[in-house]
Structures are given as C-alpha cells and as structure tokens.
XYZ file of C-alpha atoms in Angstrom:
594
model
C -3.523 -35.255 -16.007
C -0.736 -35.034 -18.492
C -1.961 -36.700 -21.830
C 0.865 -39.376 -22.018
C -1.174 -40.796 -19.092
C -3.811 -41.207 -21.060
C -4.665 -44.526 -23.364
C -4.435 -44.691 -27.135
C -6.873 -44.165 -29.254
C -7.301 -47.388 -31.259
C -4.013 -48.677 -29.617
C -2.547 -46.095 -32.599
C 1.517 -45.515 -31.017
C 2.618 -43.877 -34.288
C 0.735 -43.078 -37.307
C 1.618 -42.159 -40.330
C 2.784 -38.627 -39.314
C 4.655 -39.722 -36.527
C 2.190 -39.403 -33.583
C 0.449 -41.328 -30.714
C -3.089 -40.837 -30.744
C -4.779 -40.245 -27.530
C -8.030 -39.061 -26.106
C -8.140 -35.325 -25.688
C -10.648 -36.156 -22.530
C -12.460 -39.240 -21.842
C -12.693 -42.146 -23.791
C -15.333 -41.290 -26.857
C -15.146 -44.366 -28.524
C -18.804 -44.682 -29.963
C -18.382 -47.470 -32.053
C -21.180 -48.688 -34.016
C -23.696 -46.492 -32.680
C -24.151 -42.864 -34.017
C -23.196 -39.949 -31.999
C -26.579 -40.334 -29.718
C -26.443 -37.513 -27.142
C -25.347 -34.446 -28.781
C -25.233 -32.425 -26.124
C -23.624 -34.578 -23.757
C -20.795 -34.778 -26.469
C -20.692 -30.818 -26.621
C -20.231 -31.125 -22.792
C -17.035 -33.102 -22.610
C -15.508 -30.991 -25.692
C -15.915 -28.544 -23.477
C -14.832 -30.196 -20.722
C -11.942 -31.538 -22.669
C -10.628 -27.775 -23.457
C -10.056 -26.779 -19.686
C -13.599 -25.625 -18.901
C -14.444 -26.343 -15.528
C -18.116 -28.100 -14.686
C -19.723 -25.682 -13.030
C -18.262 -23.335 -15.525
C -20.249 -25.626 -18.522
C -23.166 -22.773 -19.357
C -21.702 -19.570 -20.060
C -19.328 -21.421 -22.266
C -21.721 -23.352 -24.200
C -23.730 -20.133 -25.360
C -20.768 -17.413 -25.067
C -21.801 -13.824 -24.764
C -20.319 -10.891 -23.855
C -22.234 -9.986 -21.265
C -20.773 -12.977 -19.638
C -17.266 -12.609 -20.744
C -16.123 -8.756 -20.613
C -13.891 -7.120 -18.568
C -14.619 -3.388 -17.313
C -12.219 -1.832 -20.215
C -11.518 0.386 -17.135
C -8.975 -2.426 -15.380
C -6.245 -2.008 -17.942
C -3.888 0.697 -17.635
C -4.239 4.028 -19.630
C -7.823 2.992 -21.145
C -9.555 6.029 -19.170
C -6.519 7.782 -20.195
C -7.317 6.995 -23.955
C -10.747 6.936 -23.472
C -10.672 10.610 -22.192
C -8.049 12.237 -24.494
C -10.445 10.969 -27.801
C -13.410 12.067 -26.156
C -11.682 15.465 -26.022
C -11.006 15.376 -29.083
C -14.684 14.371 -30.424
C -16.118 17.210 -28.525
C -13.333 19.961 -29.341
C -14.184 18.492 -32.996
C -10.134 18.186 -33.425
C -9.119 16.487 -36.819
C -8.283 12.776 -35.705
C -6.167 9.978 -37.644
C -6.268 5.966 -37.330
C -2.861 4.516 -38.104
C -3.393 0.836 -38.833
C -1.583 -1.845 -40.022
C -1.676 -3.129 -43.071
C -3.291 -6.959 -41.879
C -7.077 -7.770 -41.837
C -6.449 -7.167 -37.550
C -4.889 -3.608 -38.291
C -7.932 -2.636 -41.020
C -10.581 -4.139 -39.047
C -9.072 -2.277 -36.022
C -8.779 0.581 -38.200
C -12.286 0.657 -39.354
C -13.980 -0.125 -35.967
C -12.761 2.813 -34.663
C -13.577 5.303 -38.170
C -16.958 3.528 -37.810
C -17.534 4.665 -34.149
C -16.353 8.063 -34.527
C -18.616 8.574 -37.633
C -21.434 7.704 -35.217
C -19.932 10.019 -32.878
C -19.976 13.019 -35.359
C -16.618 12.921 -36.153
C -14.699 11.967 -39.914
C -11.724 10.904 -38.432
C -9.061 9.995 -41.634
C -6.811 6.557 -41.783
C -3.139 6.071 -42.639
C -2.172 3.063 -43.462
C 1.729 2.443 -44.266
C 3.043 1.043 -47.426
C 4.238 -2.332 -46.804
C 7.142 -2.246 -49.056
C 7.967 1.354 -48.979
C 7.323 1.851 -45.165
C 7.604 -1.409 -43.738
C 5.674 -2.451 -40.157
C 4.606 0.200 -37.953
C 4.366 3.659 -37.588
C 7.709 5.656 -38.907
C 8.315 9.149 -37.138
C 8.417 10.838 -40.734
C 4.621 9.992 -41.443
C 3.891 10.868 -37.675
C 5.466 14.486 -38.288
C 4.000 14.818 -41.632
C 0.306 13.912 -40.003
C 0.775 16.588 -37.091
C 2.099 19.046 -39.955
C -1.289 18.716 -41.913
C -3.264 19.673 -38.638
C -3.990 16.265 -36.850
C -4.039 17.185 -33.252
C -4.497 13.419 -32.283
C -3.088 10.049 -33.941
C -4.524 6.570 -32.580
C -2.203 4.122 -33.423
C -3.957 0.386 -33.902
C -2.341 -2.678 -34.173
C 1.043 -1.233 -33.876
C 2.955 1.233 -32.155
C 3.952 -0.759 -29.035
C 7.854 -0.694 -30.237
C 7.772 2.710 -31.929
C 10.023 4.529 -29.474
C 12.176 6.334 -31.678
C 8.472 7.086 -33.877
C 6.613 8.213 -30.972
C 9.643 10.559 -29.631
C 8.962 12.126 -32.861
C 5.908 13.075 -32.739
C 5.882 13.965 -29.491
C 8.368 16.854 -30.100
C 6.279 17.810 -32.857
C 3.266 18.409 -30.770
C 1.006 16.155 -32.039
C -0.869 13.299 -29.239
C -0.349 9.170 -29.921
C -2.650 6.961 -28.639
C -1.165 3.333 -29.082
C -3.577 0.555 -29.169
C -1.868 -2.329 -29.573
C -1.454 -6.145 -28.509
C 1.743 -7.123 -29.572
C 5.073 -8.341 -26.803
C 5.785 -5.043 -24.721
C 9.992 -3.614 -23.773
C 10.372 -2.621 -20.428
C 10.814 0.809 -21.326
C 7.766 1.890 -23.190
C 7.078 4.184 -25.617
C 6.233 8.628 -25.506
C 2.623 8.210 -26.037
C -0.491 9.678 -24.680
C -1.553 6.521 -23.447
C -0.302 3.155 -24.448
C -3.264 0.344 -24.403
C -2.085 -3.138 -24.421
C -3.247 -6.138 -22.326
C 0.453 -7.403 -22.906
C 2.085 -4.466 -21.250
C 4.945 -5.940 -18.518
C 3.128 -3.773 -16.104
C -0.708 -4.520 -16.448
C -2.285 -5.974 -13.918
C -3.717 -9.939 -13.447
C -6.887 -9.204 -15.119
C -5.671 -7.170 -17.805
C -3.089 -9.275 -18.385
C -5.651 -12.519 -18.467
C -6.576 -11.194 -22.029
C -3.309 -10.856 -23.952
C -5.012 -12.992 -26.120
C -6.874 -10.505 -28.148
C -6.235 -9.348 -30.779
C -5.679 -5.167 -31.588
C -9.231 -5.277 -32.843
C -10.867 -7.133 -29.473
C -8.336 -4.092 -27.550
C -10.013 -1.599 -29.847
C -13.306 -2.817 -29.391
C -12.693 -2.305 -25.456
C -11.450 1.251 -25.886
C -14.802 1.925 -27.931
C -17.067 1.000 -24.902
C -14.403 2.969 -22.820
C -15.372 5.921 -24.700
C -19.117 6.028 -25.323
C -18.960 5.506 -21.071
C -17.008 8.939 -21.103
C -19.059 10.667 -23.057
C -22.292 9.414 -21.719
C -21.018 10.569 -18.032
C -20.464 13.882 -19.924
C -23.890 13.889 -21.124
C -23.088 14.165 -25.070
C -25.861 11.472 -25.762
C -28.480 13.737 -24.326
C -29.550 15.040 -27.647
C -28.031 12.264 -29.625
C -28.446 8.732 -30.049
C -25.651 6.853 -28.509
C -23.828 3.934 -31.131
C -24.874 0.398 -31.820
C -21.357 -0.955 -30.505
C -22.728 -4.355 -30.927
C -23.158 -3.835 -35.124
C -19.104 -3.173 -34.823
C -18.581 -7.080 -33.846
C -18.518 -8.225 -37.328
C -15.236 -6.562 -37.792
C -14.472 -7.578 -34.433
C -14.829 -11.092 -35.373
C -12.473 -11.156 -38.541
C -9.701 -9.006 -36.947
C -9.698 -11.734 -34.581
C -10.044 -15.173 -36.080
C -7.728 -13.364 -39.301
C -4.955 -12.895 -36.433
C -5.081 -16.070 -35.738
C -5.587 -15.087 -31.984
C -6.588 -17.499 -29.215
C -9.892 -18.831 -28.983
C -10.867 -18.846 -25.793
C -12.362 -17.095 -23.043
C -13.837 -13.089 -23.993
C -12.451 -13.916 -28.226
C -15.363 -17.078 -28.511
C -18.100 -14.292 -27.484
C -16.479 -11.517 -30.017
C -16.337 -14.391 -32.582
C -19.585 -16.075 -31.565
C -21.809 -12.576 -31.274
C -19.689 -11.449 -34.648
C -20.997 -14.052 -36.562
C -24.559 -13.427 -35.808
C -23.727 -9.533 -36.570
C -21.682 -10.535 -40.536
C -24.918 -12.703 -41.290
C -27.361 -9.479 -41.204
C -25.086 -7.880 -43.947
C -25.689 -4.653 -42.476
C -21.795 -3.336 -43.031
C -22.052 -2.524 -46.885
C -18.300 -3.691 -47.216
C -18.631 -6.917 -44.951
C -21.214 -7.610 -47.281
C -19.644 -7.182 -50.569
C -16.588 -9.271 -49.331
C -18.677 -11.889 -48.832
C -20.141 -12.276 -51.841
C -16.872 -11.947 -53.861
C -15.846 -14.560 -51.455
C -18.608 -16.625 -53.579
C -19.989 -17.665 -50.309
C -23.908 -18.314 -50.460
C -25.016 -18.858 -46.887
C -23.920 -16.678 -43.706
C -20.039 -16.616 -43.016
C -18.447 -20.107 -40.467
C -15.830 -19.248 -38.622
C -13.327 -21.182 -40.663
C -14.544 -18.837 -43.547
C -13.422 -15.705 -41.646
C -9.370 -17.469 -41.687
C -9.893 -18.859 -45.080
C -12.076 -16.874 -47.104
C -12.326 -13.334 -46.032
C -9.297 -12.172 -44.050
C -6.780 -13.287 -47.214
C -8.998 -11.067 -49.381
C -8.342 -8.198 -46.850
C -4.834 -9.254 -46.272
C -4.397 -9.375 -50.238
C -4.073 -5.366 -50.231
C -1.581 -5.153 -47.950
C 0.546 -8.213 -49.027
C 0.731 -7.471 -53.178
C -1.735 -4.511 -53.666
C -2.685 -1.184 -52.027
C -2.480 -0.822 -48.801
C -5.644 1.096 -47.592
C -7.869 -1.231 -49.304
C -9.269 -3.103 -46.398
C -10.364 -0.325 -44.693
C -11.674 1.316 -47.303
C -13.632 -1.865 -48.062
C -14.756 -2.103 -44.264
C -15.287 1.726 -43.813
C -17.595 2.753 -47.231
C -21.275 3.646 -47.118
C -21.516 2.823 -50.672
C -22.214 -0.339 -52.455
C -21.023 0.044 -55.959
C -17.651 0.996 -54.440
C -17.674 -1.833 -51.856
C -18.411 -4.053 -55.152
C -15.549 -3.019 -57.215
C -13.184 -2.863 -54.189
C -13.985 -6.633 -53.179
C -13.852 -7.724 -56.758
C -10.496 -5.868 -56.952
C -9.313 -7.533 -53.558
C -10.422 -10.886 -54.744
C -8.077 -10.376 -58.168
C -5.171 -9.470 -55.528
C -5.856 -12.814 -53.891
C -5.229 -14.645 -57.098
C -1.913 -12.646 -57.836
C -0.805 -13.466 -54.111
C -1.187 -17.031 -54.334
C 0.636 -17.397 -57.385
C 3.556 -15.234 -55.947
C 3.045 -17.391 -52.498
C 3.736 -20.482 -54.641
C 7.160 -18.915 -56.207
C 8.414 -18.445 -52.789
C 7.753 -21.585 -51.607
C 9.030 -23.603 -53.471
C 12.125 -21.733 -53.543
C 11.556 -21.948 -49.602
C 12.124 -25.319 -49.442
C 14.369 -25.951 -51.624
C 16.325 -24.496 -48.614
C 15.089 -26.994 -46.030
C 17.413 -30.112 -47.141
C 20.278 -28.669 -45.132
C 18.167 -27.952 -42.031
C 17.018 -31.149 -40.819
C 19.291 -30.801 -37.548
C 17.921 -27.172 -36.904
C 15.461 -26.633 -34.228
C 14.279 -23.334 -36.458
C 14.454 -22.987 -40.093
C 15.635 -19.429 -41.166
C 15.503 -19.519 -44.968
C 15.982 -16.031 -47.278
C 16.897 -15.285 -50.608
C 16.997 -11.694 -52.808
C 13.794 -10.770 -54.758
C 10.732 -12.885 -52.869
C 7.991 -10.774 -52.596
C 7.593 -9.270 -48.643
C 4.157 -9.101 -49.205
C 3.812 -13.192 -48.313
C 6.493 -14.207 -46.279
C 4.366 -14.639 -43.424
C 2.232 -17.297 -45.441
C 5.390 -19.117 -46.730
C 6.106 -19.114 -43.144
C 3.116 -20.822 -42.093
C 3.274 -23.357 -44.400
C 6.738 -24.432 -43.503
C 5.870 -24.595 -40.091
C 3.135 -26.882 -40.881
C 5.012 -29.058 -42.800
C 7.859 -29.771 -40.442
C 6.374 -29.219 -37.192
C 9.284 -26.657 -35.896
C 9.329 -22.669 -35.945
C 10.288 -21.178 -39.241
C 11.497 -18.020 -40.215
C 10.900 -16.680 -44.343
C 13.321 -13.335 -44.910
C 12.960 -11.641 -48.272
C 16.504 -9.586 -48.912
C 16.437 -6.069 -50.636
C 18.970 -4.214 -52.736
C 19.846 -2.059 -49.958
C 21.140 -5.185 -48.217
C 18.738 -5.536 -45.362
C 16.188 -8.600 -44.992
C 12.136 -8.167 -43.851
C 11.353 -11.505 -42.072
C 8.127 -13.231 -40.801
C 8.047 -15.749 -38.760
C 5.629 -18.423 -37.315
C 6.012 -20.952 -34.552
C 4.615 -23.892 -32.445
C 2.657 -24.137 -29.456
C 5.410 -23.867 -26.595
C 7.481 -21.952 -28.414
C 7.540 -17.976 -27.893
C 9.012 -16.445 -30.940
C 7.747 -13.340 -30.348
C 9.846 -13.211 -27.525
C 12.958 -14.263 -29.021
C 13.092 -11.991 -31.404
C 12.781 -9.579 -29.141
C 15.728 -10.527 -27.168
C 17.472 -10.958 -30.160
C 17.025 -7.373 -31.201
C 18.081 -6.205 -27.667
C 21.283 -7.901 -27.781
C 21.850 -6.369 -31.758
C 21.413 -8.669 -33.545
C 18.456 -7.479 -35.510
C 17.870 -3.404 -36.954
C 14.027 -4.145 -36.027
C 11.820 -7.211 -34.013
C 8.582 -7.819 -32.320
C 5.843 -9.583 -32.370
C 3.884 -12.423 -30.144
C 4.220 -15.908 -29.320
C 3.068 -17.841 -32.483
C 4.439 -15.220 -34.885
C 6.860 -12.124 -34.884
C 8.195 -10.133 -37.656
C 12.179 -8.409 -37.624
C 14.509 -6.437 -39.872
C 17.969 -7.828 -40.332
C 20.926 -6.559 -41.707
C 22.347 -8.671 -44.748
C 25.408 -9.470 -43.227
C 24.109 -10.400 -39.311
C 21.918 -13.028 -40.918
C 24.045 -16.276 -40.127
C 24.743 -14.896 -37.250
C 20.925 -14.897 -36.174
C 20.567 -17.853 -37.827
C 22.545 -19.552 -35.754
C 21.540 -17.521 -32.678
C 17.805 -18.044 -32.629
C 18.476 -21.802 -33.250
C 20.169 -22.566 -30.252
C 18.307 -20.318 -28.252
C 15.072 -21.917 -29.238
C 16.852 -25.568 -29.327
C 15.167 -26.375 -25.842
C 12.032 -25.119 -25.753
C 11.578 -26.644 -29.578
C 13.105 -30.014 -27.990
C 10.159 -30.070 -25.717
C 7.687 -29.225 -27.526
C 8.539 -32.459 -30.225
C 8.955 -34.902 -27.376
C 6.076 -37.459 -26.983
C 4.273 -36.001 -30.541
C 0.715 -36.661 -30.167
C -2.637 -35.777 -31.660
C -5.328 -35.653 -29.647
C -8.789 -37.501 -30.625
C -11.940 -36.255 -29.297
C -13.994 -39.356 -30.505
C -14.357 -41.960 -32.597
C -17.106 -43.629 -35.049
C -17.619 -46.148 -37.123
C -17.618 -44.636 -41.088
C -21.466 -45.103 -40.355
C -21.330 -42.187 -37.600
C -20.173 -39.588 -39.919
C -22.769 -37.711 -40.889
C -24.306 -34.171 -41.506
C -26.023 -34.553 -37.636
C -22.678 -35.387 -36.122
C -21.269 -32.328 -37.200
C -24.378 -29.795 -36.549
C -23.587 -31.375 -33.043
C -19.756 -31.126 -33.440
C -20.648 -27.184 -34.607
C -22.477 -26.489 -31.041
C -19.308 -26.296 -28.805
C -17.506 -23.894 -31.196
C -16.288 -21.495 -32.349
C -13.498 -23.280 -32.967
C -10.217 -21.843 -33.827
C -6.432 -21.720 -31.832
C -6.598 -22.269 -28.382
C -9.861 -23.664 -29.019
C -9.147 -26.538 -31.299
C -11.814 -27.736 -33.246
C -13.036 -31.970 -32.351
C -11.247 -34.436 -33.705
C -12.739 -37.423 -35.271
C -11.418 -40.971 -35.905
C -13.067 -43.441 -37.974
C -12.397 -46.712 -38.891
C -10.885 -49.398 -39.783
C -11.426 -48.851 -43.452
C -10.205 -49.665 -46.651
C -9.894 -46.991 -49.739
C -12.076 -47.624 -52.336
C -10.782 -44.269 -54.219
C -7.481 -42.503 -53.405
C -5.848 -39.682 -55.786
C -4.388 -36.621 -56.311
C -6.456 -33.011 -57.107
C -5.516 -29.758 -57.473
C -1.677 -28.774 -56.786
C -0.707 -31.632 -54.023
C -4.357 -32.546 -52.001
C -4.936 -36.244 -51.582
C -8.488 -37.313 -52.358
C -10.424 -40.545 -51.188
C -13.390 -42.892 -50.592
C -13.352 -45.155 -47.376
C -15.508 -48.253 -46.659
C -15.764 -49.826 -43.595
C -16.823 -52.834 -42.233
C -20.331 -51.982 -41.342
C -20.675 -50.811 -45.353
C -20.881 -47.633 -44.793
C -18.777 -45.007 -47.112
C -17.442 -41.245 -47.057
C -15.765 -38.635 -48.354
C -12.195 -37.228 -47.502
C -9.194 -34.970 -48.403
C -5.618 -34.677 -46.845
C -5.010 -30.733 -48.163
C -1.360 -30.376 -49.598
C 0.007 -33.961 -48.380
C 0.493 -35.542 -51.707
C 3.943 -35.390 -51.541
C 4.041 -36.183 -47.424
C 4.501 -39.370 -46.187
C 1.117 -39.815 -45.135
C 0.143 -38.940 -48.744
C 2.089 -41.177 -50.474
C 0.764 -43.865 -47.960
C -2.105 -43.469 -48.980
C -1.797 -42.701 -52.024
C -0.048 -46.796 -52.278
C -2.610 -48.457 -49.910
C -6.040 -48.547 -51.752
C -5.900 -51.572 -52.794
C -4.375 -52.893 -49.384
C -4.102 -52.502 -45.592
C -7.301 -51.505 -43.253
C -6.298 -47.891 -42.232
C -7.283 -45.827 -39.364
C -8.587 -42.318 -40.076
C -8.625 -39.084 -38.884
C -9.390 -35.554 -39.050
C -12.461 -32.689 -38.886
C -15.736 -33.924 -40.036
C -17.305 -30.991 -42.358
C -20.216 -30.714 -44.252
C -20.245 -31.071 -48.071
C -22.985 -29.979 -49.668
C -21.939 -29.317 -53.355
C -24.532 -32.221 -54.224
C -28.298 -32.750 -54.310
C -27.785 -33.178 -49.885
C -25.380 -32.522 -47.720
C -22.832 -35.345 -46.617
C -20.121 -35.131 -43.915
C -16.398 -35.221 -45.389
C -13.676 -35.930 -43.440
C -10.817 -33.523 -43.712
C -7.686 -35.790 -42.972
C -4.399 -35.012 -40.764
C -3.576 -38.510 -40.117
C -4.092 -42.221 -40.438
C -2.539 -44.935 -38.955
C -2.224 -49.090 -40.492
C -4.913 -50.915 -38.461
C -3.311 -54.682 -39.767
C-alpha cells in the first residue's frame, strides 16, 4: 500500500518542516494509555519495515546463523579464498590496502587480525588522503611488489582501479580486491575481484550489496578458514574465533552508514554483544576515550566511535585506525585513542569553517535539484561531513568539492533515498566529465578538473532533476506511534530498543506526542533547540531539535512557548545524566495542533 493511502497522523497535512505525517504501518495511536504490550509493538515495527509474518522470529532476535549466505555463492570468493590460503601456507609476505574510513580500517584490521591467528604478520598500507587521494595508486602497488609482497588484498577499494591494478599486474605482484562500492562493466586485472555489487553476480550475491567492505571481508574470512580446514591446517592448530572479529564488523558497518537490514542487523546485533566484552584492546580503549561508561548502542558506533576512527584519515594520520584496531598493547591503544579523540576536536572545528562557507553558497541554488558547492583551501579531509549536513538541511543531494593549487577539485557527495549518486557519477566520469568517480547510492566521491566544474554542475543537476523531483513529491514522515506526554518513558523505549538495531534501511520508531504546550524552549550549544512540554494529562518531558535553531521549525518554536498547543515528534531516548533515567524526545518535527 503506498503511504499516501494511508491516514494522517493527528490529521497533521504539513508540519513545520513541510511534511504530512502518516502511519508507517497501522494506526498506533495509544492515547492515554502507556505503551501496554511491548512486544506486540516490536511486532508491527517489524511488520511496518517489510518483514513478512511468518518471517516475525528470526528478525526479532537476528543471528547469523539465520542470516548468512554460503560466502561460496559470490563470484571469485573461492578464488580469493584459495589464493590467501596459498599464501598463509607458502608463508608469502602479505599486505592489506585499506581505505582511509572507519569501513576501510575496520576492514583492514579484520583481516590483519585473522591472519595473525592464522600464523601470518601480514603488513597494512593505508594511502594518504591528501597526498594519495581514494584508492589504491599503481605507484604504491609497484613499490609494495618491489619490497617483496607476493600478494596485496585490497579492502574497501580497488573496484575502479583499472589503470592501478594493470600496474601491478605487470609487475608480478597478485591483487585481491575486496570491495563493495558501484562496479564498470569492464572490471579490473585482479586475482579475484569480491564484490556483491559486481554487474555480473548472481541474485543471491547480489541480494547483499548492502554490506559494507567490512561485512564482504568478514565473508571472505569464513571463506578461508573453510579452505584451510578442508586442507587440514587446523589439525595441529586451533582454528580462529571468527565470531570475536564482529566488533569491528559492527562499526565498519553502522560507520558506513550501510543498510540495516537483512544479514547487516545480525553483524550489528552479534557485534554489539562482541564490543561489550572489551576483549579487542583497541575497541576497548576507543571506547573509553569516547567517555562512554556502559557497553557501546548502536547510535554510539555512528556518533561516537567511527568519527574518532574517521578523525585519522580526515585531518590526521592515516594508519591510525588500524593501528588502534590491530595493537595487542594497551598503553599504545591508550595514547592512540586519546590522540584520535584530539583529531576529533581539530576536525570539527575545521568541519565548522567549511560549512559555513558551504552555505553561504546555497542562496543561489534554491532552483537546483543538486547543490554542487566548492571553493580553494577547505580542508578534503571533511567534505564528506559538510556534505551530509547540507543534505540534511535541504532535503536534496549535495555535492562539497575542495579545489587545490594544481587546479583540480576532490568532491564528496551525499544523497537522498531514491536518488543513486553513486551511479551518476559514474556515468558522469564515463562520458568525461570527471578525471576520477565512484561510489554507491547514498554517497560517491570524484575528481574534477577546475575548469569542467560548471560544466558538471550543470550536468549532474539535470540529470538528477527527475529522480530528485520524485523523491520531494508528497514529503512525508512516517510515525510509528503516538502517546500522550504521559507514555514517554524509560519502559517505552527499552521496548522501542527490542526491534532494533536501528540504523538506514532500518529506521529507528518514530514517536508523536501531544498536544502540548512549551513550558521551556531555548537555544544550547552552537544552534540545538532545547525544551520542556506539558500536556494535558500533566505530564512533562524533555526534548532537543539538534542544529534547528536557525530552521524554521526552530524558530517556531523557539516563538511559541508561550502560545499554540503543538504536536511533537521525534526518537524517544533515554537520559540518564540525573539521579534516574527519563525518556527525552529527540525532535525532527512538530506541527500547530490549534
């Protein structure tokens, strides 16, 4: 049923934002009454997010016995699978080429991990971000095979390297590619190329072009402990705990911002379980400098521990995330999460810089269907974030390009749900418009000469014109249910907490509440609007609208606490900064109710 069939929640046909509100399933409205059966609530989130009925149990309690593929069904894994576990017998000197994201370190040190437990040291390169840019370069390649690596395992990259692989190929060296990222026709020289997105995989294989390089890595690993088992190298060895590498798993993933659904809720779900027995020295560490005092959420991997990783790639040094993820000692895993956490700092005050200066841009895009902004000196390392944010704020795909003095931009770019940018800038690369492109439907990345750039500009925008058209007709938000200010409390979201975890593709429950009136309503921070509702049945809570001070829902509400009823609503979370926990509400949009 298409949701404009559906009825309005609270009769809401355009809020504050813009949007109709609608049930995401069935009507939830529970009124007065608190939420009552929780797990008859967790059924029709589940419900509500495409699961099918009979389909209810593996999804409420998602494992991965329940949820993996036999690695074996996409192309060139046994390939891959049996060229490294040549390689770990013939006790050949073996390098991980990562990425320099939180999916290409945890990628990176998932595999070093296993192959430590396999007996083998194998060594990491990770590229430079502003010296080397994305992806493996043919120079570092030859270099690597010069030094005496007989085999190079590309992760998180390599899926566009043609001209990178050719290289290495003639210099004699062996690239694995493990990679998720939009696939050419015409694939690269490799070994073996692993990548559920390849234009050639098969139904199942393709099913999972969700995951992130880290789930793709995690499949090769089971690939090859299978091999060598059938070649009996466990018999006088104990085989690896693949399981204890899901903590990484977990972060690559969520960090990625990959789809949560399907086989990525049991990585997530099982990784969880694994970061909350501390048992990698590194994971650890990172949590602690995260200043986190109970086990890891999933919102904390996305918020809280991948930006620390990302840090050293964005503004710092580039290996530290795997070196982080990868040590077997403490003190260093200390001072390297400290040092991540300082990086963290420096990027958000950089971040900041840039986007302002970022929009500043926007007043002469409002007809655009993408927003391409650039300018000479912003700081590549956090592009992608500016990105994001601009996306957020005006609801279409956006496009952040820092220029350098040799007259070439390095762009990142984010986009909406129906709108494949990956793809785009793809095609957009084919027909020359761009030195460099790639990436996946919510975000790609591209090199572009200085002088092509209004010409891109004004190419992507009317290539994208339609399918951002559609995407902005009938804006709605979906509602899961709704309660009285009464029903929001610490038990509604322990109950809320039992369908997830929650993440893209997976959306986590909405919650409206009202009518109520603000008792409180002001400004913290840099632009997050804080308040205190009342309702009717005298009941009070908590809430924030993050970075919507200057929005028009902000200033709304900013001007109404002394006036209209309002209609709330958001994610219900816990706060427990005081003597006992309370549930918050953390707003994304309210609607007049008189």
């Amino acid at each position: 049923m298409a949701t404009t069939a559906l009825p309005k929640v609270f009769g809401v046909s355009q809020s504050l934002t813009g949007r109709a509100w609608r049930w995401r399933g069935g009507n939830m409205d529970l009124g007065q009454g608190h939420f009552g059966d929780g797990e008859a609530i967790v059924r029709q989130i589940l419900l509500a997010r495409g699961v099918a009925p009979e389909d209810l149990r593996r999804h409420l309690t998602p494992t991965l016995r329940e949820f993996l593929p036999d690695p074996s069904e996409f192309r060139d894994m046994d390939v891959a699978a049996d060229r490294i576990a040549q390689a770990v017998l013939g006790k050949e000197r073996i390098t991980i080429y990562g990425d320099y994201d939180v999916d290409g370190a945890t990628s990176s040190a998932l595999l070093i991990r296993l192959l430590r437990d396999l007996g083998v040291e194998a060594e990491y390169y990770i590229p430079d971000r502003l010296l080397e840019g994305y992806g493996p370069s043919g120079e570092a390649l030859v270099k690597l095979a010069e030094g005496g690596f007989s085999l190079i395992v590309t992760v998180d990259c390599g899926a566009m390297a043609h001209e990178a692989l050719a290289m290495a190929s003639e210099a004699g060296v062996d690239v694995i590619v493990v990679d998720h990222h939009k696939c050419s026709p015409d694939l690269p020289l490799a070994a073996a190329l692993v990548n559920p997105n390849r234009l050639d995989e098969n139904d199942l294989a393709a099913s999972h072009g969700h995951l992130a390089a880290v789930g793709v890595a995690f499949l090769l690993a089971i690939a090859l402990v299978r091999t060598l088992r059938n070649q009996g190298y466990f018999a006088a060895r104990k085989e690896p705990d693949l399981m204890a590498l899901l903590d990484v798993v977990a972060l690559g993933t969520v960090a990625d911002v990959a789809a949560l659904h399907g086989l990525n809720r049991a990585f997530v779900a099982q990784g969880l379980k694994i970061m909350a027995r501390r048992d990698n020295i590194g994971m650890a560490a990172l949590i602690d400098a995260s200043r986190l005092k109970r086990a890891p959420a999933c919102s904390d991997l996305g918020f809280a521990l991948g930006p620390r990783i990302n840090a050293g790639g964005r503004v710092g040094e580039s290996t530290l995330g795997v070196r982080l993820l990868t040590t077997q000692d403490s003190e260093e895993a200390r001072q390297i999460a400290a040092q991540l956490s300082s990086l963290n700092e420096d990027r958000r005050t950089i971040e900041a810089d840039v986007q302002q200066q970022a929009e500043d841009q926007l007043a002469s895009q409002h007809n655009r269907a993408v927003h391409v902004v650039f300018a000479r000196g912003w700081h590549p390392g956090v592009i992608g974030i500016v990105a994001g944010r601009i996306k957020e704020k005006t609801g279409k795909p956006s496009l952040v390009i820092a220029l350098d003095e040799n007259r070439q931009g390095k762009g990142s770019g984010r986009s909406i749900p129906g709108v494949d940018l990956g793809a785009a800038i793809i095609r957009a690369r084919e027909e020359g418009l761009l030195v460099k492109g790639g990436g996946h439907a919510m975000a790609a990345g591209l090199t572009v000469a200085e002088d092509r750039l209004e010409a891109f500009s004004d190419w992507i925008d009317a290539h994208l014109e339609g399918p951002v058209s559609r995407a902005g007709e009938n804006r709605e938000m979906l509602v899961d249910l709704a309660v009285a200010p009464g029903g929001l409390t610490p038990e509604l979201v322990e109950a809320l907490e039992a369908g997830g975890p929650y993440g893209v593709g997976w959306p986590g429950p909405r919650v409206a509440v009202g009518p109520v009136r603000l008792v409180k309503c002001d400004v913290v921070g840099t632009d997050h609007v804080r308040l205190i509702a009342s309702g009717d049945d005298g009941k009070s809570f908590k809430g924030i609208a993050f970075r919507a001070a200057e929005s028009d829902m902000g200033q709304a509400l900013l001007h109404a606490s002394k006036g209209r009823r309002l209609w709330l609503a958001g994610r219900v979370k816990i706060d427990d900064w005081g003597s006992r926990p309370q549930a918050e509400l953390h707003l994304e949009d309210a609607a007049f109710a008189d």
